[in-house]
């Protein structure tokens, strides 16, 4: 199918989905009661960093040590210095978590104490949250709420609260990137605060991105003013001499839904996270967002894509094509041959937080294309906005509507012999899942980061009914096999992963599964992967990737389902699940310190590790139903099987106030 036909088909399907929203049984005023959190207090917890507090990047004097491109052969000095603090600060929460888990026959507290002065001996944890639009944000939000010791009742027996505080890295992609970005731009706030029922809460998805936010709290724009505000911001960036793309519009619109600041915080930058005191002191994990480089007309697969990352310190890639990083703060500066030439001023503010989140999710530029549909959900968009979008499309061509434009290319003239981007003044980036690696594992499997275990939350829509089937893991595994000289894998290793049919036939996509339990079977040092796929426990969380709005009742139900998937329904599906999580955390550390694996962990690995069995026959239709009975989002009632777990005190996401 030609790209234009594909686009028309996609837009037609999306329009149908959008038009059917009114037919969904979920009432717009239904709610699941939450503990009250003052969402408006979050406004003081993040700050803008762009010149003039605007969306338009600005020229500033460069620091005395002028920014340049550095080789990706090691971590940056900034990350290395930060790691010293962060790794030390994970010791106490990790000790608390592991002692609470109480692995039979193993004194976790003594083990951590014995090795607390040796960072390399202790577990190094990463969390990766997949793409998948709002579905990924909400399902991933449920998992992070389960991992967060600030969540109400998340530190009870059998709970996993503290895993987030024990993690070194938190990576997101596309919808998962919205989740990670929203948490950190709001200064590492909690899922509970973001979904608060109080006036002015951040995650208000009942008004779609076409309508704009309700006029309450910090947002005071009506729909017309909302669109004019977005168009004005993008126009001023263009007038200042910077290229724009549909991603500018998309990123600005996202900001209104994800950033707790007036007008979506147009001056908030991703690099400003590095200046937040909690992050500087190593009291939070490092957020990383992922995007792929793609030249116009190029088709991406996992074996040819150059994967770029945004972290608070740097933007760049470990891939052998470009193999370099620049300071994120100075994106937009005119680097050449690896340096910023004398006479060139530095640019600040190009790394707008919404633009970075939009870059990781350019697939959703399809939302913006709906604006020109006179009969669609955005039919009331002002003509000035439509004209601006038409102008952008004329400049980049309809077939390249999914790109984010990073002109000037910071890697121009850098690694000319290996980089496809070295001879282009323009660097174009696209959705991080376009190469099928829809879980952002790439930054966490880099040998220089030495991550031991990755909790991979998968909200992909791989199957007919929008459930995952392991495609993202398969893509990363296949990429790791490209180990010829100069191969794209570049020294990374990944555990063996079966094909997608096996995932479905063996039920590996219905519950958590461990991959890489026996490290001796790997060709190189690999992390253990704890795969946590989206599955229906208390709600059918397989909503369409392109559904543009959710009332609070459905939002809360999907978050709750994600919490239950991560905790195995607070241990009701497996009372030993938390112990097995503890064993996964400790596994590589025990190997390094030559400590015997506890018998309880051996039993866990027998239960949860993929044993190499393959069944590649074509599976039947995969259409699961909620295993514990569905949440009634109309009344806020919970399924009877779930009531007992609430009464046991393992209440998810602040549902202690839930009216049953």
XYZ file of C-alpha atoms in Angstrom:
660
model
C 0.000 0.000 0.000
C 1.335 3.458 -0.861
C 2.126 5.786 2.081
C -0.700 8.132 1.128
C -3.164 5.232 1.011
C -1.844 3.961 4.334
C -2.345 7.396 5.825
C -5.880 7.637 4.473
C -6.712 4.202 5.828
C -5.274 5.076 9.226
C -7.110 8.369 9.379
C -10.345 6.696 8.347
C -9.952 4.107 11.074
C -9.116 6.753 13.636
C -12.093 8.887 12.672
C -14.322 5.852 13.136
C -12.827 5.186 16.577
C -13.227 8.814 17.592
C -16.815 8.957 16.379
C -17.683 5.848 18.359
C -16.517 7.239 21.689
C -20.032 8.257 22.576
C -21.162 4.651 22.165
C -18.828 3.348 24.861
C -20.759 2.243 27.933
C -18.469 4.204 30.262
C -20.374 7.301 31.504
C -18.463 10.586 31.423
C -19.081 11.355 35.082
C -18.201 7.961 36.499
C -15.292 7.906 38.943
C -13.261 5.507 40.970
C -12.682 7.236 44.291
C -9.085 8.107 45.091
C -7.324 9.485 48.113
C -7.326 13.270 47.814
C -4.127 14.921 46.644
C -3.663 18.637 46.117
C -2.691 18.653 42.443
C -2.302 22.415 42.353
C 0.591 22.163 44.805
C 2.609 20.508 42.047
C 3.040 23.792 40.210
C 5.882 24.762 42.526
C 7.726 21.512 41.920
C 8.950 22.130 38.363
C 10.426 25.142 36.646
C 10.982 26.584 33.166
C 14.489 26.902 31.780
C 14.141 28.246 28.217
C 15.218 31.826 27.418
C 12.310 34.163 27.965
C 10.222 31.309 29.409
C 8.847 30.670 25.913
C 8.637 27.858 23.394
C 11.005 29.678 21.029
C 14.652 28.629 21.412
C 17.029 31.505 22.026
C 20.683 32.347 21.487
C 22.812 32.658 24.612
C 26.492 33.033 25.395
C 28.273 29.696 25.490
C 29.991 28.508 28.678
C 33.775 28.793 28.830
C 34.083 25.061 28.121
C 32.231 25.214 24.826
C 29.919 22.228 24.201
C 31.107 19.597 21.743
C 30.285 16.078 20.574
C 31.858 13.403 22.730
C 32.443 9.788 21.796
C 29.955 7.246 23.111
C 32.761 4.949 24.237
C 31.971 5.718 27.866
C 29.380 7.419 30.019
C 29.543 11.190 30.357
C 31.289 12.666 33.353
C 27.941 14.139 34.400
C 26.255 10.730 34.429
C 29.224 9.079 36.128
C 29.244 11.654 38.923
C 25.478 11.375 39.295
C 25.712 7.572 39.461
C 27.958 7.739 42.515
C 25.167 9.508 44.357
C 22.289 7.516 42.911
C 23.763 4.074 43.491
C 24.461 4.953 47.131
C 20.933 6.267 47.512
C 19.383 3.024 46.269
C 20.943 0.987 49.077
C 18.453 1.793 51.850
C 15.230 1.482 49.800
C 16.555 -1.730 48.266
C 17.355 -3.111 51.697
C 13.909 -2.145 52.957
C 12.203 -3.735 49.963
C 14.170 -6.995 50.076
C 13.845 -7.456 53.824
C 10.094 -6.836 53.625
C 9.841 -9.380 50.818
C 11.499 -11.886 53.195
C 13.092 -14.537 50.971
C 13.030 -17.778 52.965
C 16.484 -18.983 53.991
C 18.200 -15.752 52.977
C 19.090 -12.736 55.106
C 18.703 -9.965 52.542
C 19.438 -7.224 55.076
C 22.789 -8.729 56.007
C 23.641 -9.287 52.346
C 22.978 -5.650 51.459
C 24.854 -4.411 54.536
C 27.861 -6.574 53.709
C 28.092 -5.165 50.179
C 26.776 -1.648 50.755
C 30.187 -0.034 50.267
C 30.739 -1.793 46.952
C 28.394 -0.369 44.319
C 29.431 -2.885 41.679
C 28.375 -5.776 43.905
C 24.835 -4.570 44.529
C 21.931 -4.954 42.084
C 21.599 -2.286 39.388
C 17.928 -1.957 38.388
C 16.323 -0.498 35.278
C 12.642 -0.039 34.423
C 11.412 0.264 30.831
C 7.874 1.352 29.915
C 6.668 0.625 26.386
C 4.859 2.732 23.866
C 1.163 2.465 23.119
C -0.406 5.896 23.480
C -2.623 6.652 26.455
C -3.004 2.919 27.029
C 0.741 2.696 27.701
C 0.726 5.799 29.883
C -2.093 4.472 32.070
C -1.062 0.808 32.205
C 2.556 1.803 32.788
C 1.368 4.296 35.389
C -0.280 1.461 37.280
C 2.969 -0.522 37.292
C 4.999 2.471 38.486
C 2.422 3.126 41.214
C 2.936 -0.469 42.355
C 6.723 0.066 42.388
C 6.539 3.396 44.256
C 6.823 3.337 48.045
C 4.891 6.639 48.187
C 1.729 4.948 46.874
C -0.824 4.253 49.595
C -0.488 0.654 50.870
C 2.280 -0.193 48.372
C 4.629 -1.168 51.206
C 2.394 -3.781 52.804
C 3.154 -7.492 52.847
C 3.602 -8.866 49.360
C 3.744 -5.395 47.797
C 6.487 -3.997 45.556
C 6.666 -0.379 46.748
C 10.297 0.691 46.880
C 11.342 -0.914 43.600
C 11.118 2.489 41.887
C 13.233 4.065 44.633
C 15.750 1.223 44.166
C 16.038 1.725 40.397
C 18.872 3.565 38.688
C 17.189 4.166 35.328
C 13.611 4.690 34.134
C 13.175 4.613 30.350
C 10.060 5.454 28.347
C 9.073 5.423 24.705
C 6.109 7.066 22.967
C 3.146 6.718 25.382
C 5.551 5.377 27.999
C 7.648 8.466 27.334
C 4.640 10.657 28.139
C 4.419 8.831 31.464
C 8.103 9.227 32.307
C 8.186 12.818 31.082
C 5.060 13.804 32.999
C 6.436 12.354 36.234
C 9.794 14.083 35.960
C 8.769 17.434 34.507
C 6.432 17.597 37.499
C 9.494 16.868 39.622
C 9.231 13.126 40.127
C 5.708 13.314 41.419
C 3.476 10.314 42.147
C 0.889 8.651 39.947
C -1.659 9.408 42.661
C -0.968 13.129 42.408
C -1.186 13.106 38.616
C -4.562 11.362 38.656
C -5.965 13.234 41.645
C -9.684 13.914 41.610
C -9.067 17.385 42.987
C -9.654 20.450 40.826
C -6.711 21.126 38.569
C -5.322 17.592 38.454
C -2.853 16.970 35.640
C -4.069 13.816 33.928
C -7.473 15.007 32.748
C -8.000 13.026 29.544
C -11.772 13.466 29.318
C -11.201 16.449 27.055
C -9.330 15.108 24.045
C -6.313 16.825 22.609
C -8.699 18.268 20.000
C -10.772 20.070 22.626
C -8.015 21.309 24.881
C -8.110 21.358 28.685
C -11.103 22.364 30.728
C -11.101 25.957 31.952
C -10.155 25.245 35.532
C -7.107 25.120 37.751
C -4.072 26.416 35.897
C -5.672 26.183 32.454
C -7.862 29.131 31.542
C -8.110 28.855 27.740
C -11.193 27.983 25.740
C -10.746 25.710 22.699
C -10.175 28.515 20.196
C -7.660 30.231 22.471
C -5.995 26.853 23.074
C -5.382 26.328 19.360
C -4.295 29.909 18.844
C -1.861 29.551 21.746
C -0.304 26.447 20.163
C -0.126 28.016 16.722
C 1.405 31.213 18.098
C 4.149 29.267 19.895
C 5.062 27.225 16.805
C 4.929 30.279 14.528
C 7.314 32.215 16.746
C 9.777 29.324 16.678
C 9.607 29.358 12.879
C 9.948 33.138 12.734
C 13.104 32.857 14.833
C 14.682 30.785 12.056
C 14.159 27.263 13.387
C 12.571 24.516 11.303
C 9.210 23.270 12.514
C 7.245 20.086 11.920
C 3.928 18.594 12.955
C 5.704 17.367 16.063
C 5.904 20.964 17.289
C 2.100 21.174 17.266
C 1.772 17.708 18.747
C 4.294 18.374 21.504
C 2.655 21.642 22.507
C -0.761 19.961 22.659
C 0.662 17.117 24.765
C 2.115 19.596 27.230
C -1.336 20.873 28.172
C -2.266 17.343 29.295
C 1.002 16.287 30.902
C 2.691 19.329 32.444
C 1.185 21.069 35.447
C 1.867 24.647 34.406
C 0.006 27.491 32.766
C -0.349 26.931 28.999
C 1.403 23.590 29.318
C 4.684 25.144 30.429
C 6.049 26.438 27.095
C 9.422 27.250 28.682
C 9.954 23.891 30.376
C 12.916 21.940 29.013
C 13.901 18.299 29.367
C 17.450 19.222 30.396
C 16.124 21.273 33.321
C 15.515 17.955 35.110
C 19.279 17.926 35.697
C 18.888 21.101 37.785
C 16.158 19.709 40.014
C 17.621 19.272 43.486
C 16.162 15.810 44.062
C 17.672 14.580 40.815
C 21.008 16.339 41.399
C 21.261 14.662 44.803
C 20.635 11.225 43.284
C 17.264 10.798 44.947
C 15.438 9.758 41.766
C 16.212 7.417 38.884
C 17.481 8.888 35.624
C 14.713 9.383 33.026
C 15.536 8.391 29.444
C 13.306 8.864 26.396
C 13.889 7.085 23.087
C 13.524 8.036 19.431
C 14.753 6.611 16.123
C 16.581 8.449 13.381
C 14.971 8.077 9.963
C 15.827 9.754 6.703
C 12.939 10.746 4.395
C 11.567 7.679 2.645
C 13.597 5.229 4.735
C 11.945 2.121 6.201
C 13.112 1.192 9.688
C 13.682 -2.264 11.090
C 15.416 -3.134 14.344
C 18.598 -4.132 12.494
C 19.143 -0.818 10.716
C 17.686 1.863 12.983
C 19.939 4.269 14.860
C 18.372 4.657 18.293
C 18.792 8.049 19.942
C 18.191 8.804 23.596
C 17.325 11.931 25.517
C 18.472 12.072 29.119
C 18.771 15.160 31.336
C 22.476 15.439 30.575
C 22.857 14.361 26.972
C 21.264 13.609 23.621
C 22.819 11.086 21.262
C 23.355 7.412 20.524
C 25.584 4.491 21.455
C 25.022 2.946 18.016
C 28.185 2.596 15.881
C 26.662 4.715 13.113
C 26.826 8.071 14.908
C 28.320 6.958 18.246
C 28.247 10.323 19.934
C 26.473 12.612 22.392
C 26.017 16.343 22.917
C 24.678 18.190 25.972
C 20.860 18.093 25.756
C 20.774 21.700 26.967
C 22.482 22.907 23.771
C 20.351 21.136 21.184
C 19.670 23.601 18.373
C 23.247 24.898 18.377
C 25.088 24.673 15.062
C 27.694 21.987 15.666
C 30.026 21.012 12.837
C 32.658 18.255 12.736
C 32.063 17.550 16.413
C 32.571 21.079 17.713
C 30.724 24.356 17.997
C 32.836 26.643 15.784
C 34.182 29.911 17.122
C 31.721 32.671 16.472
C 28.697 30.389 16.820
C 26.546 31.204 19.819
C 24.860 28.518 21.868
C 21.132 27.828 21.637
C 18.974 27.052 24.660
C 15.352 25.966 24.871
C 15.283 23.710 21.791
C 14.796 20.689 24.079
C 11.292 21.794 25.067
C 9.837 19.065 27.295
C 6.689 18.657 25.208
C 8.713 18.569 21.988
C 10.956 15.821 23.370
C 7.927 13.797 24.483
C 6.346 14.428 21.086
C 9.537 13.349 19.304
C 9.398 9.972 21.022
C 5.785 9.602 19.833
C 5.647 11.064 16.316
C 3.256 8.301 15.263
C 0.639 10.427 16.985
C 1.130 13.266 14.538
C -1.843 11.475 12.971
C -3.898 13.214 15.665
C -2.774 16.585 14.337
C -3.606 15.584 10.776
C -7.211 15.161 11.943
C -7.379 18.934 12.308
C -7.844 19.369 8.559
C -10.825 16.993 8.520
C -13.808 19.352 8.290
C -16.137 16.621 9.535
C -13.835 15.181 12.171
C -13.510 15.726 15.908
C -11.463 18.900 15.371
C -13.857 20.603 12.959
C -13.885 23.810 15.016
C -10.142 24.425 14.778
C -9.390 28.032 13.751
C -8.314 28.530 10.132
C -5.027 30.120 11.201
C -3.994 26.814 12.797
C -5.040 24.789 9.765
C -3.061 27.104 7.497
C 0.006 26.705 9.675
C -0.206 22.920 9.480
C -0.725 23.020 5.706
C 2.414 25.142 5.388
C 4.426 22.631 7.402
C 3.129 19.747 5.282
C 4.039 21.570 2.096
C 7.605 21.993 3.371
C 8.191 18.408 4.504
C 5.839 16.489 2.212
C 2.814 14.491 3.327
C 4.768 11.220 3.348
C 7.116 12.569 6.022
C 4.439 13.897 8.356
C 5.673 11.704 11.206
C 9.101 13.290 11.606
C 10.488 15.634 14.237
C 12.952 18.108 12.741
C 16.229 18.568 14.633
C 17.864 21.118 12.365
C 20.689 21.987 12.681
C 21.917 18.401 12.895
C 24.293 18.342 15.888
C 26.204 15.453 14.313
C 26.881 17.113 10.968
C 30.376 16.141 9.819
C 30.824 13.737 12.739
C 31.917 10.159 11.969
C 31.550 10.682 8.229
C 32.546 7.125 7.367
C 29.858 5.408 9.429
C 27.020 7.860 10.006
C 24.187 8.199 7.511
C 23.418 11.551 9.101
C 26.906 13.055 8.913
C 26.419 14.762 5.548
C 23.003 16.201 6.260
C 22.331 19.519 7.943
C 19.018 18.053 9.086
C 18.469 15.269 11.600
C 14.967 13.788 11.445
C 13.704 11.671 14.327
C 10.597 9.502 14.586
C 8.584 7.490 17.081
C 10.868 5.189 19.065
C 8.675 2.181 18.292
C 8.865 2.419 14.498
C 11.674 -0.165 14.461
C 9.417 -2.565 16.456
C 11.538 -2.149 19.607
C 8.504 -0.772 21.397
C 10.019 -1.337 24.856
C 12.927 1.090 25.441
C 15.479 -1.561 26.343
C 18.244 -0.116 24.160
C 19.678 2.387 26.674
C 19.500 -0.147 29.498
C 21.462 -2.936 27.781
C 24.474 -0.745 27.003
C 27.535 -2.430 28.572
C 28.742 0.849 30.091
C 25.596 1.081 32.236
C 25.924 -2.419 33.736
C 22.211 -2.909 34.414
C 21.464 -6.245 36.085
C 17.695 -6.542 35.798
C 15.127 -4.719 33.692
C 11.438 -4.633 34.553
C 9.906 -4.360 31.082
C 6.287 -3.164 31.127
C 4.722 -3.952 27.744
C 1.517 -2.212 26.636
C 2.042 -2.848 22.929
C -0.896 -3.569 20.625
C 0.607 -6.495 18.716
C -2.470 -8.668 18.312
C -5.838 -8.175 16.642
C -7.331 -7.048 19.955
C -4.494 -4.747 21.074
C -2.654 -7.079 23.455
C 1.131 -7.618 23.425
C 2.708 -10.787 22.038
C 6.392 -10.185 22.728
C 7.189 -8.462 19.407
C 9.240 -5.763 21.152
C 11.438 -8.322 22.918
C 11.858 -10.301 19.703
C 12.994 -7.167 17.849
C 15.614 -6.278 20.457
C 16.848 -9.879 20.554
C 17.161 -10.047 16.765
C 19.065 -6.772 16.755
C 21.507 -8.186 19.319
C 22.352 -10.996 16.896
C 23.699 -8.512 14.328
C 27.183 -8.870 15.772
C 29.282 -8.780 12.631
C 32.163 -6.314 12.563
C 30.612 -2.879 12.807
C 27.198 -4.435 13.436
C 24.432 -2.324 14.887
C 24.410 -4.302 18.145
C 27.798 -2.786 19.036
C 28.675 -5.058 21.940
C 25.224 -5.274 23.476
C 23.875 -8.676 24.419
C 20.325 -9.791 25.104
C 18.753 -12.997 26.455
C 17.296 -15.508 24.014
C 13.672 -14.738 23.192
C 11.160 -17.082 21.495
C 8.969 -16.102 18.541
C 5.637 -14.312 18.932
C 3.566 -17.439 18.321
C 5.318 -19.111 21.224
C 4.500 -16.150 23.463
C 0.796 -16.638 22.784
C 0.742 -20.445 22.690
C 2.593 -20.764 26.004
C 0.782 -17.868 27.657
C 3.978 -15.860 28.107
C 1.971 -12.741 27.268
C -0.634 -13.390 29.971
C 1.569 -13.129 33.060
C 5.083 -12.039 34.043
C 7.931 -14.105 32.599
C 11.691 -13.988 33.253
C 14.173 -14.173 30.379
C 17.906 -14.721 30.794
C 17.771 -16.524 34.129
C 20.850 -18.591 33.311
C 23.469 -16.017 32.381
C 25.949 -18.741 31.377
C 23.815 -19.403 28.288
C 24.371 -15.872 26.949
C 27.106 -14.781 24.553
C 27.909 -11.804 26.778
C 26.773 -10.096 29.970
C 23.004 -9.688 29.732
C 20.493 -8.317 32.183
C 17.692 -10.524 33.429
C 14.431 -9.347 31.848
C 11.255 -9.359 33.955
C 8.613 -9.122 31.254
C 5.303 -7.673 32.487
C 2.742 -7.715 29.656
C -0.560 -5.874 29.709
C -3.318 -8.408 30.397
C -6.914 -8.109 31.634
C -7.266 -8.786 35.343
C -9.920 -6.323 36.487
C -10.448 -4.314 33.305
C -10.157 -4.706 29.528
C -7.177 -2.390 29.218
C -6.670 -3.133 25.516
C -8.058 0.232 24.427
C -7.092 1.496 20.982
C -3.744 3.206 20.620
C -5.500 6.063 18.843
C -8.411 6.633 21.227
C -8.071 10.356 22.039
C -9.960 10.698 25.339
C -10.787 8.837 28.553
C -13.002 9.879 31.408
C -11.520 9.624 34.891
C -13.402 6.435 35.656
C -11.866 4.526 32.758
C -8.478 6.145 33.329
C -8.473 4.921 36.927
C -9.614 1.436 35.938
C -6.737 1.024 33.459
C -4.232 2.304 36.026
C -5.677 -0.104 38.581
C -5.398 -2.989 36.133
C -1.759 -2.087 35.496
C -1.125 -2.082 39.235
C -2.707 -5.509 39.558
C -0.726 -6.944 36.643
C 2.522 -5.763 38.240
C 1.626 -7.133 41.689
C -0.197 -10.230 40.438
C -3.372 -8.788 41.967
C -1.657 -7.946 45.248
C -0.401 -11.518 45.486
C -3.815 -13.112 45.134
C -2.731 -14.808 41.890
C 0.556 -15.899 43.438
C 1.344 -15.190 47.077
C 5.025 -15.769 46.345
C 5.274 -13.243 43.517
C 7.022 -10.561 45.543
C 9.631 -13.096 46.631
C 10.261 -13.961 42.989
C 10.672 -10.259 42.160
C 13.254 -10.062 44.949
C 15.079 -13.053 43.491
C 15.129 -11.436 40.055
C 16.600 -8.269 41.563
C 19.337 -10.226 43.361
C 20.186 -12.804 40.702
C 23.145 -11.156 38.932
C 24.447 -9.685 42.178
C 24.505 -13.129 43.791
C 26.483 -14.418 40.815
C 29.060 -11.621 41.105
C 29.553 -12.158 44.832
C 29.585 -15.950 44.403
C 26.698 -16.306 46.835
C 24.547 -19.434 46.643
C 21.112 -18.936 45.162
C 18.481 -19.445 47.903
C 16.211 -22.449 47.435
C 13.192 -20.112 47.326
C 14.760 -18.341 44.358
C 15.456 -21.609 42.587
C 11.762 -22.414 42.952
C 10.833 -18.981 41.614
C 13.006 -19.429 38.565
C 11.436 -22.807 37.879
C 8.050 -21.112 37.940
C 8.753 -17.883 36.048
C 11.787 -18.391 33.803
C 11.219 -19.279 30.174
C 12.661 -22.783 29.892
C 13.460 -22.712 26.178
C 10.269 -24.461 25.061
C 9.034 -23.290 21.656
C 5.631 -23.721 20.038
C 5.630 -21.781 16.781
C 2.334 -23.080 15.436
C -0.137 -20.398 14.452
C -2.177 -19.600 17.589
C -5.920 -19.200 17.639
C -7.635 -15.881 18.227
C -6.311 -14.279 21.397
C -9.213 -12.527 23.084
C -8.800 -12.799 26.884
C -11.337 -11.651 29.458
C -10.693 -10.128 32.912
C -9.558 -12.960 35.162
C -10.760 -11.438 38.412
C -14.014 -9.956 37.178
C -14.221 -6.555 35.556
C -14.309 -3.264 37.407
C -17.709 -1.627 36.958
C -16.670 1.827 35.864
C -20.281 2.996 35.835
C -20.703 2.656 39.577
C -17.146 2.380 40.804
C -17.970 -1.093 42.176
C -15.239 -3.687 42.290
C -15.539 -7.393 41.372
C -16.285 -9.609 44.320
C -13.021 -11.512 44.028
C -11.149 -8.274 44.354
C -12.939 -7.065 47.471
C -11.052 -9.527 49.633
C -7.702 -8.148 48.570
C -8.883 -4.634 49.400
C -9.939 -5.771 52.852
C -6.546 -7.382 53.345
C -4.977 -3.941 53.133
C -3.285 -4.312 49.747
C -5.187 -1.438 48.221
C -3.854 -0.192 44.899
C -3.187 3.427 44.037
C -4.720 5.067 47.028
C -7.983 3.148 46.821
C -8.310 2.998 50.588
C -11.160 5.460 50.190
C -12.838 3.376 47.522
C -16.627 3.211 47.889
C -17.554 -0.361 47.111
